[in-house]
GROMACS .gro file of C-alpha atoms in nm:
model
  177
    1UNK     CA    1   9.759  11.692   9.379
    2UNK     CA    2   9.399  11.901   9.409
    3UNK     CA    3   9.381  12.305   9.452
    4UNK     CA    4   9.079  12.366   9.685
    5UNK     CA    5   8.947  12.767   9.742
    6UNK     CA    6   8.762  12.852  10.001
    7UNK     CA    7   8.531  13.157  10.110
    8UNK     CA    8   8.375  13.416   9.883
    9UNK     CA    9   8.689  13.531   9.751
   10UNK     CA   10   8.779  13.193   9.610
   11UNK     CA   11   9.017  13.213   9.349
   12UNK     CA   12   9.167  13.582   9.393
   13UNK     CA   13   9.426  13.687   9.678
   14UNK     CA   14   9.552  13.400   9.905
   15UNK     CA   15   9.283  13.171   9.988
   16UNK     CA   16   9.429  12.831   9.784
   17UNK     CA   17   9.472  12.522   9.977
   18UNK     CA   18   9.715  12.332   9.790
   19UNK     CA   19   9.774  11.958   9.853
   20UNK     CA   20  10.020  11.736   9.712
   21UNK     CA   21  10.019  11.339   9.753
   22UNK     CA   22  10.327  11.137   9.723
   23UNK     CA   23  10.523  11.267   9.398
   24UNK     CA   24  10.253  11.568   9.407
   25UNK     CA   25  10.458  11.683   9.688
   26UNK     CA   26  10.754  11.786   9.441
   27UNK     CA   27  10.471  11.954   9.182
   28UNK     CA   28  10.312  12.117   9.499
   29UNK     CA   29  10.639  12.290   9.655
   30UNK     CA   30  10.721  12.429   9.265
   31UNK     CA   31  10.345  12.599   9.234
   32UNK     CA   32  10.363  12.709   9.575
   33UNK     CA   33  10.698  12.891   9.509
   34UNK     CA   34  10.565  13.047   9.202
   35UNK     CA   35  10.246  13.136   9.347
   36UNK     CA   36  10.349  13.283   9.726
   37UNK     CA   37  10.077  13.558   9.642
   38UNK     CA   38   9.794  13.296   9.618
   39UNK     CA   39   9.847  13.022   9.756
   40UNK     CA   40   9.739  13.044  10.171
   41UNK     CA   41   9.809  12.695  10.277
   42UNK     CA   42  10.031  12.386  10.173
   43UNK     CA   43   9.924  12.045  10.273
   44UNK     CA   44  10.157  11.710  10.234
   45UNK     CA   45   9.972  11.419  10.283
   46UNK     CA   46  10.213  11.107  10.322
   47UNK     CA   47  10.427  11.340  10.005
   48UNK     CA   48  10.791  11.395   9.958
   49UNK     CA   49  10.907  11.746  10.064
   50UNK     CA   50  11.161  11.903   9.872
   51UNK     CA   51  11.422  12.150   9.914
   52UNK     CA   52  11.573  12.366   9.653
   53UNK     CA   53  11.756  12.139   9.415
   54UNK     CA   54  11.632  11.816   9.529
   55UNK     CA   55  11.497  11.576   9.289
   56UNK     CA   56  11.294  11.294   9.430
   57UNK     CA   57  11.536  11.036   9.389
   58UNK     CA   58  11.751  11.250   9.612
   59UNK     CA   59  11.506  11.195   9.867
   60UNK     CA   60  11.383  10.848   9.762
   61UNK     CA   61  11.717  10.636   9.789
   62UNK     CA   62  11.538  10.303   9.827
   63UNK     CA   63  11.462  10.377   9.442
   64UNK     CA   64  11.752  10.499   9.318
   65UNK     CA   65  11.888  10.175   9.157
   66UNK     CA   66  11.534  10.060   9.005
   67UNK     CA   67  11.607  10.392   8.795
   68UNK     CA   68  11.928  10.342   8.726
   69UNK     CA   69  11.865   9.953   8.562
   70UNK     CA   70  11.573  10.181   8.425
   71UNK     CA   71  11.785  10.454   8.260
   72UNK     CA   72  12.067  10.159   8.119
   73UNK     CA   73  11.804   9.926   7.970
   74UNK     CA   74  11.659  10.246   7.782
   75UNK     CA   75  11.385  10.305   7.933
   76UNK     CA   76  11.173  10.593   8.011
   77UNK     CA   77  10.891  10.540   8.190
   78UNK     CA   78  10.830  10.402   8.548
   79UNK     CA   79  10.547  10.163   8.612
   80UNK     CA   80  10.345  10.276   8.896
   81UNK     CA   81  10.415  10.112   9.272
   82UNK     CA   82  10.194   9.834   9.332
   83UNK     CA   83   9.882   9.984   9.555
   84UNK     CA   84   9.865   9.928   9.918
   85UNK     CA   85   9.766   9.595  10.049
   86UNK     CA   86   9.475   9.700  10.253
   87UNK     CA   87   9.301   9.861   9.898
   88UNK     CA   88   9.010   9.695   9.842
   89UNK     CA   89   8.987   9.486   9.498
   90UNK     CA   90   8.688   9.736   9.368
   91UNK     CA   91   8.948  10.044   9.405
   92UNK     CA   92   9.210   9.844   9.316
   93UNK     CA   93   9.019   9.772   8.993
   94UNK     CA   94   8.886  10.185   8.947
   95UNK     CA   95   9.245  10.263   9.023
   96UNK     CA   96   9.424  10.034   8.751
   97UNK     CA   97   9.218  10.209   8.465
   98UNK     CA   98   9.337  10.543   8.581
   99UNK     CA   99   9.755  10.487   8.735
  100UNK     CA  100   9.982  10.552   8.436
  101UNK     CA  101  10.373  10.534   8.411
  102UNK     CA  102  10.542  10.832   8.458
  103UNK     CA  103  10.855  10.994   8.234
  104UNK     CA  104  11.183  10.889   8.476
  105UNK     CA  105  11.328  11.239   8.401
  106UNK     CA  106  11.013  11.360   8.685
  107UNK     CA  107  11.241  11.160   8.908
  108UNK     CA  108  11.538  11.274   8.797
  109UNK     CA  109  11.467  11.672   8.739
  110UNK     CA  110  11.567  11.915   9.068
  111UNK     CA  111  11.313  12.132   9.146
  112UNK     CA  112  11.476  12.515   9.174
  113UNK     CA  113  11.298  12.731   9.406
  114UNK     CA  114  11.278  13.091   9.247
  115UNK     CA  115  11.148  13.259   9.579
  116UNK     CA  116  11.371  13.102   9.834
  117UNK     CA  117  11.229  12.857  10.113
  118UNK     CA  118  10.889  12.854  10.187
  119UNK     CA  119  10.755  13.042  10.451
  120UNK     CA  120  10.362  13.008  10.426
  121UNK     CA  121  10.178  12.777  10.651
  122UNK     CA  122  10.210  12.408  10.588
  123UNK     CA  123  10.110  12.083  10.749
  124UNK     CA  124  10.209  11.747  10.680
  125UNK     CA  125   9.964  11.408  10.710
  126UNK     CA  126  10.129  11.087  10.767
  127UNK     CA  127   9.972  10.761  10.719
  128UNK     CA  128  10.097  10.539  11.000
  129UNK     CA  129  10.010  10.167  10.768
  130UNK     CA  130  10.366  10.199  10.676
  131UNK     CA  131  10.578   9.987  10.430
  132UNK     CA  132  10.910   9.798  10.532
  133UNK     CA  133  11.008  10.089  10.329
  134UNK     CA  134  10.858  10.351  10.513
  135UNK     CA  135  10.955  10.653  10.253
  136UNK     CA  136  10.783  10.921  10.393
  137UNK     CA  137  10.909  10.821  10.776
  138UNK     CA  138  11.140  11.100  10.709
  139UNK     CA  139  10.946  11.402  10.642
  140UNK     CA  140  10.721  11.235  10.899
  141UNK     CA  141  11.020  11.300  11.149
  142UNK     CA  142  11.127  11.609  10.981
  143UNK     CA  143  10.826  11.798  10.992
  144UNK     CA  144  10.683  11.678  11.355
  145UNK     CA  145  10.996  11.797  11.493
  146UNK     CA  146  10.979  12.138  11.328
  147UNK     CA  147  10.763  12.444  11.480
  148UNK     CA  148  10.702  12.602  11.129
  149UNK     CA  149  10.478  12.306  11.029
  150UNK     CA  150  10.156  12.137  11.163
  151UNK     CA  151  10.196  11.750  11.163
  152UNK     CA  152   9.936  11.523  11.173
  153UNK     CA  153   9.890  11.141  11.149
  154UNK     CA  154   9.615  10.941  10.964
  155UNK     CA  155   9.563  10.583  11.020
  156UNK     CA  156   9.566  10.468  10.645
  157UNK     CA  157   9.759  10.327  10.415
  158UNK     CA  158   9.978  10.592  10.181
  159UNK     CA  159   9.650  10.657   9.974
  160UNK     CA  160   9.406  10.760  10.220
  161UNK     CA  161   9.198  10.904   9.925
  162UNK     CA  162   9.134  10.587   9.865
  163UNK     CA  163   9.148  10.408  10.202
  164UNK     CA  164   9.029  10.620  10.427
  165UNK     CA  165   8.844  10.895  10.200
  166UNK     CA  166   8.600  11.030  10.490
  167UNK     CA  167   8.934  11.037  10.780
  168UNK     CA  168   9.101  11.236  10.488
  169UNK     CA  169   8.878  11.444  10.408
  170UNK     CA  170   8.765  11.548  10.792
  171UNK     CA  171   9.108  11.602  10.871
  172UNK     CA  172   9.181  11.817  10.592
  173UNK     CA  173   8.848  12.027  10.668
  174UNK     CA  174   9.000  12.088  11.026
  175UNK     CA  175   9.361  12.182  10.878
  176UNK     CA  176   9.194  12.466  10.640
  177UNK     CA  177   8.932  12.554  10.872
   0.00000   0.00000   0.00000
């Protein structure tokens, strides 16, 4: 997730971009909810969008019983997912150093909008190099079909900030423009 201001009032009023990625789409709905007053924009790229309530395994159900066998042996933490095939061995060498389990109770924890839905402009990215899995087909679909969101594509993998840094990065200049 990455907070981007804009313009010469950057940082006061409503001129954040917010973007979440992946998981950072349940930490980017929570800070947009708390911060209606400054945030301007809300950007998904390939994330999970939650609802009030929703943890991500609700939306993840693919993953549910890896965290379950998790939660029985004991355990805690959840190893990162292995990174996309088309990742180049150099990033997939810079990323290693930096991708770190995560706590399972972020998986398990329901976010609870104070402020009701969300009502401020969003947009959701999808990268179309899909997994069997396809996990984020579904706010793909959900968000395309819905006239209080922008939907876009990207022809990456699910880390374009990695695969496809300069397609992300135009496409998210036209979105905040």
């Amino acid at each position: 997730m990455s907070v981007t201001a804009r313009g010469p009032q950057a940082g006061r009023g409503s001129d954040i971009v917010l973007i979440g990625h992946s998981y950072g789409g349940m930490v980017a709905t929570g800070v947009a909810d708390r911060a209606r007053d400054k945030v301007r924009q809300l950007i998904y790229v390939d994330a999970f969008v939650p609802g009030d309530g929703q943890s991500l395994l609700d939306l993840n159900q693919a993953a549910v019983l890896r965290m379950q066998e998790l939660a029985k042996s004991g355990g805690w933490r959840v190893p990162p997912n292995p990174t996309p095939s088309d990742t180049s061995p150099a990033d997939v060498e810079w990323l290693s150093t930096r991708r770190v389990d995560m706590p399972i109770k972020c998986f398990e924890t329901r976010l609870k909008l104070q402020g009701g839905p969300l009502t401020l402009p969003r947009s959701y990215i999808y990268a179309t190099r899909i997994t069997p899995a396809d996990t984020f087909g579904q706010f793909a679909r959900m968000t395309k079909g819905d006239s209080a969101w922008s939907y876009y594509e990207i022809d990456a993998s699910h880390s374009p900030n990695v695969t496809a840094p300069e397609a992300l990065m135009a496409l998210l200049q036209k979105i905040a423009a």
